[in-house]
Structure formats: structure tokens, C-alpha cells
Short mmCIF file of C-alpha atoms in Angstrom, two decimals:
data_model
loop_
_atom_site.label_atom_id
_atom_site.label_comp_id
_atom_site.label_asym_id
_atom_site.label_seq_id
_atom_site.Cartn_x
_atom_site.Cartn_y
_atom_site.Cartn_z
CA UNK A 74 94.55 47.92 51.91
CA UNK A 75 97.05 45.14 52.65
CA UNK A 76 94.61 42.92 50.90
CA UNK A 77 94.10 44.92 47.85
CA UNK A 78 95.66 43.65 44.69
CA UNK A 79 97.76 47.18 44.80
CA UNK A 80 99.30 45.90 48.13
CA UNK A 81 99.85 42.34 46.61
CA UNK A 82 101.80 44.45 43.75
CA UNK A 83 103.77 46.39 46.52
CA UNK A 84 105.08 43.45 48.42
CA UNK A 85 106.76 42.30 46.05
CA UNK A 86 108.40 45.55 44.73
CA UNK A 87 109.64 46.27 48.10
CA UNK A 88 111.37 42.80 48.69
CA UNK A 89 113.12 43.27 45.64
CA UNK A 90 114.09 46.67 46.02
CA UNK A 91 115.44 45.46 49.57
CA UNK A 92 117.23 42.84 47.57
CA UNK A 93 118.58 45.67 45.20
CA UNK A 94 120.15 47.57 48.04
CA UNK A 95 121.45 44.33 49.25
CA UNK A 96 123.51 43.69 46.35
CA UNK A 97 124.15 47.27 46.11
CA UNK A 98 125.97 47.22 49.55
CA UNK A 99 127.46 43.58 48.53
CA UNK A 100 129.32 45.49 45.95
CA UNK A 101 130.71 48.13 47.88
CA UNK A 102 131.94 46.32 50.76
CA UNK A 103 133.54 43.70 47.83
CA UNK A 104 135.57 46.56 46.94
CA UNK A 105 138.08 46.72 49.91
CA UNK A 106 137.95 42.99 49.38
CA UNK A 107 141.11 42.95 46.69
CA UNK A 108 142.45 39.59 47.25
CA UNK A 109 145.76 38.50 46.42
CA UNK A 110 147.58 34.55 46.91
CA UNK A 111 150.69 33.48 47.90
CA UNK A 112 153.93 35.01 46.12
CA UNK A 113 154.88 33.54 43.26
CA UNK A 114 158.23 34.49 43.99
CA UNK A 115 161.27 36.88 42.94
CA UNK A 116 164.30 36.32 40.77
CA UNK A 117 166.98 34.39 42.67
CA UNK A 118 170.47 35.13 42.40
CA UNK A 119 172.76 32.34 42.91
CA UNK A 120 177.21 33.01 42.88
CA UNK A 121 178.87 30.19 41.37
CA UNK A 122 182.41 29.20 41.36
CA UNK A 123 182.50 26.95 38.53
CA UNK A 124 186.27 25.85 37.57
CA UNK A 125 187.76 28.83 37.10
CA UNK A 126 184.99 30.91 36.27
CA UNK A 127 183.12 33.54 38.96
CA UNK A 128 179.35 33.13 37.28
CA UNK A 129 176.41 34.76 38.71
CA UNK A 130 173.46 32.56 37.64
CA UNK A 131 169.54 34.70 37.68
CA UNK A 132 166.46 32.48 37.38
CA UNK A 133 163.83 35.16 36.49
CA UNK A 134 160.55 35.05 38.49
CA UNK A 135 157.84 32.84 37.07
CA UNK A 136 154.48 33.43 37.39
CA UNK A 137 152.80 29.97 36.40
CA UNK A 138 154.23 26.54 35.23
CA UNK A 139 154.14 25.13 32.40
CA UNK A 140 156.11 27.60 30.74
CA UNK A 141 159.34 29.30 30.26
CA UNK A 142 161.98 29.47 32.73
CA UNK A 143 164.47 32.74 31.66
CA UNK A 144 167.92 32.35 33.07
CA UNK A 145 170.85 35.04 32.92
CA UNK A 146 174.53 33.99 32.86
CA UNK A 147 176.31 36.96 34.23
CA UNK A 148 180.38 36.30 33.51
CA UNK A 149 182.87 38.29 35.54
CA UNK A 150 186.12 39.83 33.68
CA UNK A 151 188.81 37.39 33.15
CA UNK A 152 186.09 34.23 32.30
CA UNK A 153 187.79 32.00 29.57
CA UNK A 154 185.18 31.89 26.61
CA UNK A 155 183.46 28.77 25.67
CA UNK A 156 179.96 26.82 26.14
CA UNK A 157 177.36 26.68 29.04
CA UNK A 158 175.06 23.89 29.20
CA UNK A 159 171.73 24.25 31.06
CA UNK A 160 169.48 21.87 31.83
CA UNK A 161 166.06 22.59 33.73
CA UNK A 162 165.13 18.49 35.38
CA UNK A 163 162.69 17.53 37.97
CA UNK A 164 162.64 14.07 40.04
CA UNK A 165 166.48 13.16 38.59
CA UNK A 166 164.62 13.55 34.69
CA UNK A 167 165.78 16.23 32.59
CA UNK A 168 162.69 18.28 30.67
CA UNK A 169 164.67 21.06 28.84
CA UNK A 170 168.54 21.34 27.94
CA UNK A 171 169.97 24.39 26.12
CA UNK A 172 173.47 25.48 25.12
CA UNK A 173 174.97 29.45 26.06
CA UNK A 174 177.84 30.43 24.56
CA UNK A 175 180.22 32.49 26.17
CA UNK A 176 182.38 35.05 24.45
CA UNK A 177 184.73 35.87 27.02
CA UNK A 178 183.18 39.22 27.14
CA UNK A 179 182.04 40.15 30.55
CA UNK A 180 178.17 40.52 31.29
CA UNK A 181 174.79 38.67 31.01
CA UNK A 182 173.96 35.61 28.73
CA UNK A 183 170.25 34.81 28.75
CA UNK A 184 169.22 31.36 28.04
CA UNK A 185 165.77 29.98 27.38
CA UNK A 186 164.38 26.77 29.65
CA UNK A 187 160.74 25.29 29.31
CA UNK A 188 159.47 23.90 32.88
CA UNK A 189 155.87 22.07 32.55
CA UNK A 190 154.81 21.77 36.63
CA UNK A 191 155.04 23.36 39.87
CA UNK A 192 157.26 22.24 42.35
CA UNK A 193 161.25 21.57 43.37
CA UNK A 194 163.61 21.23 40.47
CA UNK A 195 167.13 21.96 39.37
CA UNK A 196 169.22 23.56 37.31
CA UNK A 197 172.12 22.15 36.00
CA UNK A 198 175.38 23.66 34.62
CA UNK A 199 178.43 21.75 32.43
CA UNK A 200 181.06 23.48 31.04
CA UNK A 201 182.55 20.11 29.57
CA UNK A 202 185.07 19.65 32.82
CA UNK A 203 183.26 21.18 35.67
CA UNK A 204 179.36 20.52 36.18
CA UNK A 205 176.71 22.06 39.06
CA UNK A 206 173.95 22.07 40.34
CA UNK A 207 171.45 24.81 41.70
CA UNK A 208 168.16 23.69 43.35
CA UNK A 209 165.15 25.81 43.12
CA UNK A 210 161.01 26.18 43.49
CA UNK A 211 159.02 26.77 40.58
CA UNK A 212 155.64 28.24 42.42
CA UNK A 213 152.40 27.70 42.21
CA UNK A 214 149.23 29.84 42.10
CA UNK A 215 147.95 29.14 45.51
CA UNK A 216 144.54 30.65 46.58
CA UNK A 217 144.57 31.24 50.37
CA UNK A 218 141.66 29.72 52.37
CA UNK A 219 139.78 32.98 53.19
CA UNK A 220 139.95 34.34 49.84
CA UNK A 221 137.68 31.55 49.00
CA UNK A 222 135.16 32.22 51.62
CA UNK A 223 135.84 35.75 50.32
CA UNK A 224 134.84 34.96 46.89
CA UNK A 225 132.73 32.02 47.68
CA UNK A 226 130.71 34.12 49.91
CA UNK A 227 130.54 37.07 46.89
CA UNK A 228 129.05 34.05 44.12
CA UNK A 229 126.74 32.54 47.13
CA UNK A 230 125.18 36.40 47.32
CA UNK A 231 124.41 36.91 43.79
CA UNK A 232 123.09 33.44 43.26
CA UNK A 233 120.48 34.07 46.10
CA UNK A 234 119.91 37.51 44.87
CA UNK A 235 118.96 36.32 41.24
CA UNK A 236 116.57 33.94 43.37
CA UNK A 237 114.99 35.89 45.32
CA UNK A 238 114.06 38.11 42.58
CA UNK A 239 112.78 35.36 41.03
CA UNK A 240 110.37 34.42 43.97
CA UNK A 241 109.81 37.83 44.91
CA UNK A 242 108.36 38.38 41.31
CA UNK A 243 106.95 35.33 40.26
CA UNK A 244 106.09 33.41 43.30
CA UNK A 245 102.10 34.36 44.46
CA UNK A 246 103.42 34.35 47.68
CA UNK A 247 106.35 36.90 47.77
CA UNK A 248 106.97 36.73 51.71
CA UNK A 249 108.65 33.32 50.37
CA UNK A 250 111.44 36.06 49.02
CA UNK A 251 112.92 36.60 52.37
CA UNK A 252 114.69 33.14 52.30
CA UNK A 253 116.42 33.50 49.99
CA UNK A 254 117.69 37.20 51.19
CA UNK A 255 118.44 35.54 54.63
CA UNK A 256 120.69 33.16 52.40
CA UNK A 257 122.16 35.95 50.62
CA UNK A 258 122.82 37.99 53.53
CA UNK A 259 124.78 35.22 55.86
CA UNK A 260 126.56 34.96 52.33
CA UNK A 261 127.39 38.35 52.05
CA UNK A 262 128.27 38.04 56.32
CA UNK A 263 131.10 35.05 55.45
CA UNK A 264 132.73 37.14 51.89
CA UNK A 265 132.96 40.31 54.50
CA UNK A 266 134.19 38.25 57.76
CA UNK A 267 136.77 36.47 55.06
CA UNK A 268 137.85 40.20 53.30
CA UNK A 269 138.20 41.61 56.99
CA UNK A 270 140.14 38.45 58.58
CA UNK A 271 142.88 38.60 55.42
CA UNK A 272 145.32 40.92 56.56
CA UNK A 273 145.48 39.73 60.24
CA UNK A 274 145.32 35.77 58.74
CA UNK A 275 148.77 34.06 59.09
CA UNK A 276 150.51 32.93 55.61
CA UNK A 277 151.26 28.87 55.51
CA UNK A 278 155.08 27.73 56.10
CA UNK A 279 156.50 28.93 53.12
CA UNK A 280 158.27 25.18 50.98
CA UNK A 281 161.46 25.93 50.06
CA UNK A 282 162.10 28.06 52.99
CA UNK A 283 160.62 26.70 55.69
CA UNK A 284 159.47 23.48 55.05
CA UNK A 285 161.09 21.16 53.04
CA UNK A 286 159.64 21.47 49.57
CA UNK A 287 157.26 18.68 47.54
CA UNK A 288 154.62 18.86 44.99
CA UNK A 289 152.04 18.92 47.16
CA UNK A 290 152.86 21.53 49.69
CA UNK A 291 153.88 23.70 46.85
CA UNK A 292 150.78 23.36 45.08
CA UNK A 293 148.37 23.91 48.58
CA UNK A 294 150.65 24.98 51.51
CA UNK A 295 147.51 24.86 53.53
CA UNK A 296 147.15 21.52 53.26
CA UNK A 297 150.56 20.65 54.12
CA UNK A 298 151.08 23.07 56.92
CA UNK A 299 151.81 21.17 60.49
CA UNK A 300 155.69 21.31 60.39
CA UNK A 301 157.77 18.66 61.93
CA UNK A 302 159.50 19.46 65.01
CA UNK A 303 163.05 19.60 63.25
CA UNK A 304 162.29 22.27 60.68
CA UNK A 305 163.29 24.75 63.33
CA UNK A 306 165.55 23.18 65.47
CA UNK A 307 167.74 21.18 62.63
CA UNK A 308 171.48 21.23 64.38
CA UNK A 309 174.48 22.83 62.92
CA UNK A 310 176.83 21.54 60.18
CA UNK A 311 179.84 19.46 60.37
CA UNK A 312 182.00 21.18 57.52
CA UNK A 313 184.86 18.75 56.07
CA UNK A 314 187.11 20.09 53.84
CA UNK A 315 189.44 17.60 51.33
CA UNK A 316 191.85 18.66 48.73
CA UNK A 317 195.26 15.86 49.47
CA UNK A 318 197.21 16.97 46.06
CA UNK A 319 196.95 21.14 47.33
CA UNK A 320 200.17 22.36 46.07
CA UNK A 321 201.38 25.99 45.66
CA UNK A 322 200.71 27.48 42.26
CA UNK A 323 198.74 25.22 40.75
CA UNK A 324 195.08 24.96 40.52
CA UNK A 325 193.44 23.01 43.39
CA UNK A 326 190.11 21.38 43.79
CA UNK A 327 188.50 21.53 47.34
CA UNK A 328 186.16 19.46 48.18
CA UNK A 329 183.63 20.28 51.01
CA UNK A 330 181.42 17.80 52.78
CA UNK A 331 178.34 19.79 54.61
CA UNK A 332 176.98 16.96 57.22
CA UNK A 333 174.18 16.77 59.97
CA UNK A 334 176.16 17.34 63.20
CA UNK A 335 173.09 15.53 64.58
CA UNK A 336 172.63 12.39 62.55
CA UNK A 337 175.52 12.76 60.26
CA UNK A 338 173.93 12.52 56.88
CA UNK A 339 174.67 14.43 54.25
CA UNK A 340 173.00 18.27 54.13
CA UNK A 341 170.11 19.04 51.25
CA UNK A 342 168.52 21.60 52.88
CA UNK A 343 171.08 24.27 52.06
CA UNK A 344 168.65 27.93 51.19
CA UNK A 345 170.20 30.44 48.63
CA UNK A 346 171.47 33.25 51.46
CA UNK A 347 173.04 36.38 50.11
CA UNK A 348 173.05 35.27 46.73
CA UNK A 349 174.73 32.29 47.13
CA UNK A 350 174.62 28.26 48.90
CA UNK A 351 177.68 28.45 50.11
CA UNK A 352 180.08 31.60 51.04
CA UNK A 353 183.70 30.14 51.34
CA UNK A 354 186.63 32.05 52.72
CA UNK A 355 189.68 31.58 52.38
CA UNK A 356 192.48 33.04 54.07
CA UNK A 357 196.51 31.98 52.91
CA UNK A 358 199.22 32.26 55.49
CA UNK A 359 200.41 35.51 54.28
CA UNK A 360 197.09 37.31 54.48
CA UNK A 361 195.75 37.05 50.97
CA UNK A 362 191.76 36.33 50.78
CA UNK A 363 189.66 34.76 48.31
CA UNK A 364 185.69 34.70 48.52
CA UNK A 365 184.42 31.76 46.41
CA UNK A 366 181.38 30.43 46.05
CA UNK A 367 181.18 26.29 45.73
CA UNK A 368 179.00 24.62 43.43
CA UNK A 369 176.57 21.83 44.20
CA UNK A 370 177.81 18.21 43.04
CA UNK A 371 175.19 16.27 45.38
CA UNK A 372 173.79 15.87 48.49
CA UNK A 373 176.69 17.44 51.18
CA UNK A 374 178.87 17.51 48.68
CA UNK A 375 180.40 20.64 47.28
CA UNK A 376 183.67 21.72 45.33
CA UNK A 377 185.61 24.81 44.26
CA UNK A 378 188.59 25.54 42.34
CA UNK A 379 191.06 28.39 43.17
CA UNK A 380 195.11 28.71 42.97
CA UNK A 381 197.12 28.77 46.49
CA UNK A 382 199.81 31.17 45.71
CA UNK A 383 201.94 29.53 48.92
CA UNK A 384 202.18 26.61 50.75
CA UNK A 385 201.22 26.72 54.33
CA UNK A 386 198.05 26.62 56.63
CA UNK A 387 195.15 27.95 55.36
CA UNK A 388 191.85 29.50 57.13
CA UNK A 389 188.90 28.57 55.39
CA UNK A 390 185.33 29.59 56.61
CA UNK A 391 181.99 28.04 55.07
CA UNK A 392 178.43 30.55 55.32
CA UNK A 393 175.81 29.14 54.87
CA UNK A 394 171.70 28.90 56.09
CA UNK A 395 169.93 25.49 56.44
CA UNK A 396 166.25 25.33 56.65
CA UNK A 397 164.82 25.86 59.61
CA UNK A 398 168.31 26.32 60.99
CA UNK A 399 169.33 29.77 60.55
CA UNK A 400 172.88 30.70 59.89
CA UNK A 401 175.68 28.99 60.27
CA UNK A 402 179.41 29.49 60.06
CA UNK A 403 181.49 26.48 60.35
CA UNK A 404 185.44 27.18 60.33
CA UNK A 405 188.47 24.66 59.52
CA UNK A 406 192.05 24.77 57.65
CA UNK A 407 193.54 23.60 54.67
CA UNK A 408 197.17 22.64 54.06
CA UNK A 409 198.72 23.28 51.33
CA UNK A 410 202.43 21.85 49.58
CA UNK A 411 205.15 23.31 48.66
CA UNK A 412 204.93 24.05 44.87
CA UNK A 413 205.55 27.09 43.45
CA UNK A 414 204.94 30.14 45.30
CA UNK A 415 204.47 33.84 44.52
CA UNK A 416 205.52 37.05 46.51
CA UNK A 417 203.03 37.98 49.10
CA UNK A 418 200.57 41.13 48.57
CA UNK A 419 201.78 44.38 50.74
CA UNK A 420 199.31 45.05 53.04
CA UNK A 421 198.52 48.65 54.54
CA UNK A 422 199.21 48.43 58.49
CA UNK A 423 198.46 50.82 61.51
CA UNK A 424 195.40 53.03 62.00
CA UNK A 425 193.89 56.29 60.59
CA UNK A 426 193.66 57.32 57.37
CA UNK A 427 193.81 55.11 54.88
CA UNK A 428 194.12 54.84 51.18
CA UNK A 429 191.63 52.54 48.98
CA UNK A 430 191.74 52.65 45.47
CA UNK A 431 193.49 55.82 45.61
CA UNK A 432 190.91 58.12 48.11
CA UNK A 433 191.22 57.90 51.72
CA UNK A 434 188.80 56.47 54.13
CA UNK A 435 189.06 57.56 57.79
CA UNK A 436 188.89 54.72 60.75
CA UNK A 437 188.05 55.94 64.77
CA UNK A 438 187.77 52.88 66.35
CA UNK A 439 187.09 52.33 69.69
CA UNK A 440 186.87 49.09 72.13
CA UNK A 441 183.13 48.30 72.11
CA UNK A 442 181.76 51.24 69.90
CA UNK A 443 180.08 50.83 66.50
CA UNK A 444 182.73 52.12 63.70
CA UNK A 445 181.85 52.94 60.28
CA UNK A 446 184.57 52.32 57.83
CA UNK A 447 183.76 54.04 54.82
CA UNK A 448 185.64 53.18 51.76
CA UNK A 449 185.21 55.35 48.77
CA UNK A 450 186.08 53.43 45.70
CA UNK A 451 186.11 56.65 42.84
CA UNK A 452 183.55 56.85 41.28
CA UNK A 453 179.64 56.20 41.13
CA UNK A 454 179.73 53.56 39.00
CA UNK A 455 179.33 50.00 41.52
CA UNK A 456 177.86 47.24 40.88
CA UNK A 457 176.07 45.29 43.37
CA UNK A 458 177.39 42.12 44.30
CA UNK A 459 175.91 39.53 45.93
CA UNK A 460 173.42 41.30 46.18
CA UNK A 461 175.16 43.77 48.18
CA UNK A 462 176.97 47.23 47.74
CA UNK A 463 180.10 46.07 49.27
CA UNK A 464 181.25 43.59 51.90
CA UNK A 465 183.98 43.59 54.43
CA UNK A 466 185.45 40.40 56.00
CA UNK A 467 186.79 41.37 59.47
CA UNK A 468 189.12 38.77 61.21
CA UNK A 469 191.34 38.94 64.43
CA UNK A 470 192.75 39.52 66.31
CA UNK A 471 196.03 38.34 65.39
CA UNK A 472 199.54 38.61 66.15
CA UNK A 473 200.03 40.70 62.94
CA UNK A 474 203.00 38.08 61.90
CA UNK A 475 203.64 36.31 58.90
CA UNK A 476 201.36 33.07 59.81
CA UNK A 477 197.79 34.91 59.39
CA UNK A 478 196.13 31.42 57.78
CA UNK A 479 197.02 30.02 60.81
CA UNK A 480 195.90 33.03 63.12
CA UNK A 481 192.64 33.45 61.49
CA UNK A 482 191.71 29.94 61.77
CA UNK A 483 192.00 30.20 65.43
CA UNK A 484 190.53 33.89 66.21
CA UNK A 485 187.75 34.55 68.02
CA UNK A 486 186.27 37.25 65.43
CA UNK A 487 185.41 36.06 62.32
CA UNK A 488 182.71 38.33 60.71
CA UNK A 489 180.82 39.28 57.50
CA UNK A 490 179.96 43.07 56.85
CA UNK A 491 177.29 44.17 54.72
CA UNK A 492 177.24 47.44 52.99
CA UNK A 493 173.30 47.49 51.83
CA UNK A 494 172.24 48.99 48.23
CA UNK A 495 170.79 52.43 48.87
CA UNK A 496 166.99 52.49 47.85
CA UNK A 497 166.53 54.05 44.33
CA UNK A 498 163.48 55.81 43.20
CA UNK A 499 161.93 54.25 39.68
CA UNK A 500 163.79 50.89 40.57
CA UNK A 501 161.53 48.26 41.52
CA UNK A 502 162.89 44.99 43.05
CA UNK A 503 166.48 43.72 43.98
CA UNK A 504 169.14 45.35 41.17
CA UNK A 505 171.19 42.48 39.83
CA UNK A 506 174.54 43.14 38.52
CA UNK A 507 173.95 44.22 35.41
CA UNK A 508 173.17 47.95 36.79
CA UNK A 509 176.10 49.90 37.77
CA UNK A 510 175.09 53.25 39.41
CA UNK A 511 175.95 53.29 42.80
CA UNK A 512 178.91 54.68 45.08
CA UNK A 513 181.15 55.91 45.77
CA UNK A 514 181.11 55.92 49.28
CA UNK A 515 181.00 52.02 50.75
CA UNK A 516 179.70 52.48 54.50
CA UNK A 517 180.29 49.54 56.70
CA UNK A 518 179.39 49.29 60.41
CA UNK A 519 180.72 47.09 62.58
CA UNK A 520 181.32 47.09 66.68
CA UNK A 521 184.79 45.74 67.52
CA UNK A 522 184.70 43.78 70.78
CA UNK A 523 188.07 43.13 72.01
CA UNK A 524 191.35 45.06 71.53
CA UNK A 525 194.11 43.98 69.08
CA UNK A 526 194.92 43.49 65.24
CA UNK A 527 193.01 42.72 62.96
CA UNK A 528 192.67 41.75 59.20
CA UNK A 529 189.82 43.35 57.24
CA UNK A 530 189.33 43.11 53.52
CA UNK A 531 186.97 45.82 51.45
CA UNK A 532 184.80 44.15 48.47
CA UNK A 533 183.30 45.80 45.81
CA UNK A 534 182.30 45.08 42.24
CA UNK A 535 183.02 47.54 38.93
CA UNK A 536 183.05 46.61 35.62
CA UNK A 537 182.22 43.04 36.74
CA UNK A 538 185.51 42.95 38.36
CA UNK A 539 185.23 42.25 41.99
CA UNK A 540 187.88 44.78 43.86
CA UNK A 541 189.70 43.50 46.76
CA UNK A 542 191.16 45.72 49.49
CA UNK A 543 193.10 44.41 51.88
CA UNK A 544 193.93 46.20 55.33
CA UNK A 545 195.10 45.43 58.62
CA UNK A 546 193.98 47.91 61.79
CA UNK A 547 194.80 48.41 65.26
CA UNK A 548 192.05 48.31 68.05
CA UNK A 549 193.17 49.73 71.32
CA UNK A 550 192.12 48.99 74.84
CA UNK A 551 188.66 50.70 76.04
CA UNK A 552 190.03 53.64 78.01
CA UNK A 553 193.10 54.02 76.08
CA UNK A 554 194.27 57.48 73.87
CA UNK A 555 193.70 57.32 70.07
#
């Protein structure tokens, strides 16, 4: 019988119906095989402090370059109207300008830029006096190596599938059919091996964030993935900060150098951390705080505008996260003329209750425990800022005197609270600050470590107005009665 012409027929029915199942089972297994690439990335929310306007610039996500680049101009209350230039430029060459006029309304401006390639670029503001600068990535499609075995191995199947039906059927010797399915199966071996390997396969060093970014690496991480031995061990920051004509009452420009406290040279490698390059703090001698956010002029080289109400010393404090460095905070003073000054802000003093914004919040704190300060600000009608629900500056302790610029520059606690956005059902993503729907309970936690007074300050945003609470507290000794 195996010599018959019916059993010459049969062979090659049953190599392709082996086939068949092959490709059969090829498809099934391809289903958990859902591959996806590298992020293309999120909106990024950058605070600037341009002249005397609090901006909050948002570059929406893009998915592939060339193409448009949406940017929203979010202006805080009190922002003078007038004109917003933007420029989108890559390599020091400009590729797309555009013009947003502001209307002195408070809320979000969108603008239109065009970007044509992957890779680092910036984007420039000019308000005719003051002018900035905000790096960022425009990302690339990047197909990781294993799902190209993944697919590769998929295409490799069904091309020796089609040929081995071909054999199988045409071929007077069908047993030829079997290389063919040996092909297709070691094909079918890689795709699966590649599909399985995926989730436990390590992404590349991400450019922008952990390696310093180029074309190339942000068009094929892989490729550009051995990191040099500084990107996580670059030193911290030598923080300069320059403003010789500071006089009370009238409107200052700071300037603030960021250098490598290794080599010296000016710092590039500045990441956008909590919505922002740069958080500056600034404390005055009576215990009034601003929280500003410098713009980019150059390498290392960043200024901000604000008004010193009185002349004294002042605390300032610079945030900030370096690539491959983590974060750093990098403290100094500024001094400021006599000019004119302006009566000092009462402060609430003394523990307890407490009143902010007209409800109380209560404070138990104890040496060494975690307390949660919670401030309730009304209503529920916040706005995040900064990507945050609220944010409490903690600093002390101090003697509680009149010289708390001076105190504050030299206390050993100098810390930044977080109060995070509650999770929302039906709201994807990070909320920016156009939605207002949250509150009104602020909870901050934070572990006091020594005893003494201190000066906190409550943040939050409504109505695009930030609201600043200042407060000072008493700590007592571990062991010691309420």
C-alpha cells in the first residue's frame, strides 16, 4: 500500500495538513504575543517664572515626528496681558515660531508648533523683555529587539508554511516538505521564545532621563545603550546666586549659576522634576516665602524676577534633579538694600489648632513621629499645582525672632512636602491645571526630627491663584507633655 498511487496521494495530504495545524497553533500562541515599543512619552509640565509672570508651559505628548507639537500657556491671576512668542528649534536653528496672545485673563493659551525629526530640541519663550528656554525630547517610534524576533520569527513561519505547501503538493517527492516545516517550526520556536522573554526583558537607558540625549540614541536606544560611568555618579551642584542692585521694593533680577561641583562647568543636564527645572525658595528676614520657578537663559545659567519687600538677609534654596544624579538641594543667601520696605505679614504662632483660610486644621506633633497636617482650604474646588495637590515648605528650627532669612539659611531642616492628587476614576493620565475638582482637605505627612520652632508654609492653587499659608509651630522634646 505505501507504494500505491493512493499512498503517494496521502503523503502529501498529511504533510500539509501537519503544516495546517502548524500555522494553526502559530496563530494562537501569536496572540499573547501583543507587542508594544518604547513610550513615546507623556505631556510635560514645566513652571516658569518669566518676568513677572507665574506661566505653566504643557508640551502635549507626541506620538511621531514630523508633525505638530501642541503647547498650552496656562497664565496665573494677576499676569499682565500681552504677547508670547514660541519658537520650537533644534541644533541652535529655529524650525517653527508662533505668536500667543495673552489677555490677561487667567487660564490656558494653546499654541500650534510644527517639529520635522526625532530627537532633543527646545522651546523658546520672549515676551519682548524677558526670554527662556525649556529643553525637551521629541520621541521616536523605537521597536525593541525581541519584538523583532517576535515578529520576524511570525513572517519566517508563514513564508515556510506557503513553501512547504508548495513542495508538499507539487514536488513528486513530498518527504522534501518536512524542510521546510523544520524551518517553520524553529521560526515559530524564536517568535514564541521572543513573545515569552518580553515582559522579563530590561528596557534600554531611557535619553533624556538617563542618558544624555542625541539623535541617535533617541532614534535606537539599543544601540546606544552602554552608559558612561558618570551618568550615575555625576556630583552635586555648586549653586551661585547674583543680584548686586537687590534693593527693597523694587523688582530684582536674580541670577543663578548651577555648576559641576566636580569639574566646574556649567550644568545642562538639569531633568524637568515636579513640574519644573528649577524650584527656588526664598525666604525674607521677616518670614515671608516666595516659590519661583527660574527660567533657562543657557547652559548653568538661570534668572528670576520677584520684589523683596525688605532689606536684609535672605534664605534662598535651589531643587533641582540632574541626570544620573538624583536630587539635589543646594542652599545660599541673598542680601538685599535698603529701599523701600513694606510691613511684615502676621504670622500664626504656637501649636494646636489652627486656622487656614478660615477652617481649622489640627497639629499633634511629636519628636520623631510622622504628623499629618491637614489643611482644609473650603471648598472642593483645587487645582493641582505642580503637579501636586498642595505643598508644604517646612524649615527650622529657629529662634522664632525677627531674623528668619537669616535662621533658615542656617537650619538644619529644610524640607519639601508633597500632598499627592487623589486617584480619580474616568481620569486618565496626570490632571494639569486646568481641572479644578479636588479638596478640601490638603494632607501632608511629615516626621519632625529634632525639637524646636519651626516655619512651615501651606500651598495650594484655586482659581489659578496659588494660596500661601504661612505658620510657625512648636515641636517639643521626645518625652515631654503636649
Amino acid at each position: 500500500m505505501g507504494n500505491s498511487p493512493r499512498g503517494r496521494r496521502t503523503t502529501p495530504l498529511v504533510i500539509a495538513r501537519v503544516l495546517v495545524l502548524c500555522a494553526l497553533a502559530s496563530l494562537l500562541l501569536g496572540g499573547t504575543a501583543q507587542a508594544d515599543g518604547v513610550s513615546s512619552g507623556a505631556d510635560v509640565q514645566v513652571a516658569q517664572t518669566l518676568g513677572t509672570r507665574d506661566l505653566t508651559v504643557i508640551l502635549r505628548r507626541m506620538d511621531i515626528a514630523p508633525g505638530p507639537l501642541h503647547v498650552d500657556v496656562v497664565t496665573h491671576t494677576g499676569s499682565a496681558p500681552g504677547t508670547l512668542k514660541l519658537r520650537a528649534s533644534a541644533a541652535g536653528t529655529t524650525f517653527s515660531e508662533t505668536t500667543v496672545r495673552l489677555d490677561g485673563k487667567p487660564g490656558a493659551h494653546s499654541a500650534r508648533l510644527q517639529v520635522d525629526q526625532p530627537g532633543p530640541w527646545e522651546l523658546g519663550l520672549d515676551d519682548g523683555t524677558d526670554t527662556a528656554s525649556i529643553p525637551f525630547i521629541v520621541p521616536a517610534r523605537v521597536i525593541p529587539p525581541w519584538e523583532k524576533a517576535t515578529f520576524g520569527g511570525f513572517v519566517a513561519a508563514g513564508v515556510f508554511l506557503v513553501l512547504g505547501l508548495v513542495v508538499a503538493m507539487r514536488v513528486r517527492r513530498p518527504q522534501l516538505a518536512l524542510i521546510p516545516a523544520g524551518g517553520m517550526v524553529a521560526a515559530l520556536a524564536v517568535a514564541i521564545t521572543g513573545a515569552m522573554l518580553s515582559a522579563s526583558t530590561p528596557p534600554p537607558p531611557a535619553p533624556g532621563t538617563e542618558l544624555d540625549p542625541t539623535i541617535d540614541n533617541i532614534r535606537d536606544p539599543y544601540a546606544n545603550a552602554q552608559m558612561s560611568t558618570v551618568d550615575f555618579s555625576r556630583p552635586p551642584v555648586n549653586l551661585a546666586v547674583h543680584s548686586p542692585n537687590a534693593r527693597s521694593g523694587a523688582l530684582t533680577e536674580v541670577r543663578i549659576a548651577v555648576a559641576d561641583g566636580a569639574t566646574g562647568r556649567p550644568v545642562d543636564d538639569l531633568l524637568v522634576h515636579d513640574n519644573a527645572l528649577i524650584h527656588f525658595v526664598v525666604i525674607s528676614p521677616t518670614g515671608r516665602l516666595w516659590h519661583l520657578h527660574p527660567v533657562r537663559f543657557g547652559p548653568g545659567d538661570y534668572r528670576v524676577k520677584f520684589t523683596p519687600p525688605e532689606a536684609g538677609t535672605y534664605a534662598v534654596a535651589a531643587e533641582l534633579a540632574r541626570r544620573g544624579g538624583g536630587v539635589q538641594l543646594a542652599r545660599t543667601t541673598l542680601s538685599v538694600a535698603t529701599g523701600t520696605a513694606s510691613p511684615a505679614e502676621p504670622v500664626p504662632a504656637g501649636a494646636g489648632k489652627r486656622v487656614v483660610q478660615g477652617n481649622p486644621i489640627d497639629v499633634e506633633i511629636r519628636q520623631g513621629k510622622p504628623t499629618t497636617i491637614t489643611a482644609r482650604f473650603g471648598k472642593a474646588d483645587l487645582q493641582p499645582w505642580l503637579g501636586m495637590l498642595g505643598h508644604l515648605i517646612v524649615v527650622g528650627p529657629i529662634t522664632g525672632d525677627s531674623r528668619v532669612g537669616a535662621d533658615a539659611a542656617a537650619a538644619p531642616t529644610w524640607a519639601h512636602v508633597h500632598s499627592m492628587i487623589p486617584q480619580s476614576p474616568g481620569m486618565p493620565g496626570k490632571p494639569d491645571e486646568t481641572v479644578a475638582a479636588y479638596g478640601p482637605d490638603v494632607p501632608f505627612t511629615y516626621t519632625f526630627s529634632a525639637p524646636g520652632k519651626y516655619r512651615i508654609w501651606l500651598q495650594a492653587e484655586r482659581d489659578y491663584t496659588v494660596l500661601t499659608v504661612p505658620m510657625q509651630i512648636e515641636v517639643p522634646a521626645e518625652g515631654a507633655p503636649q
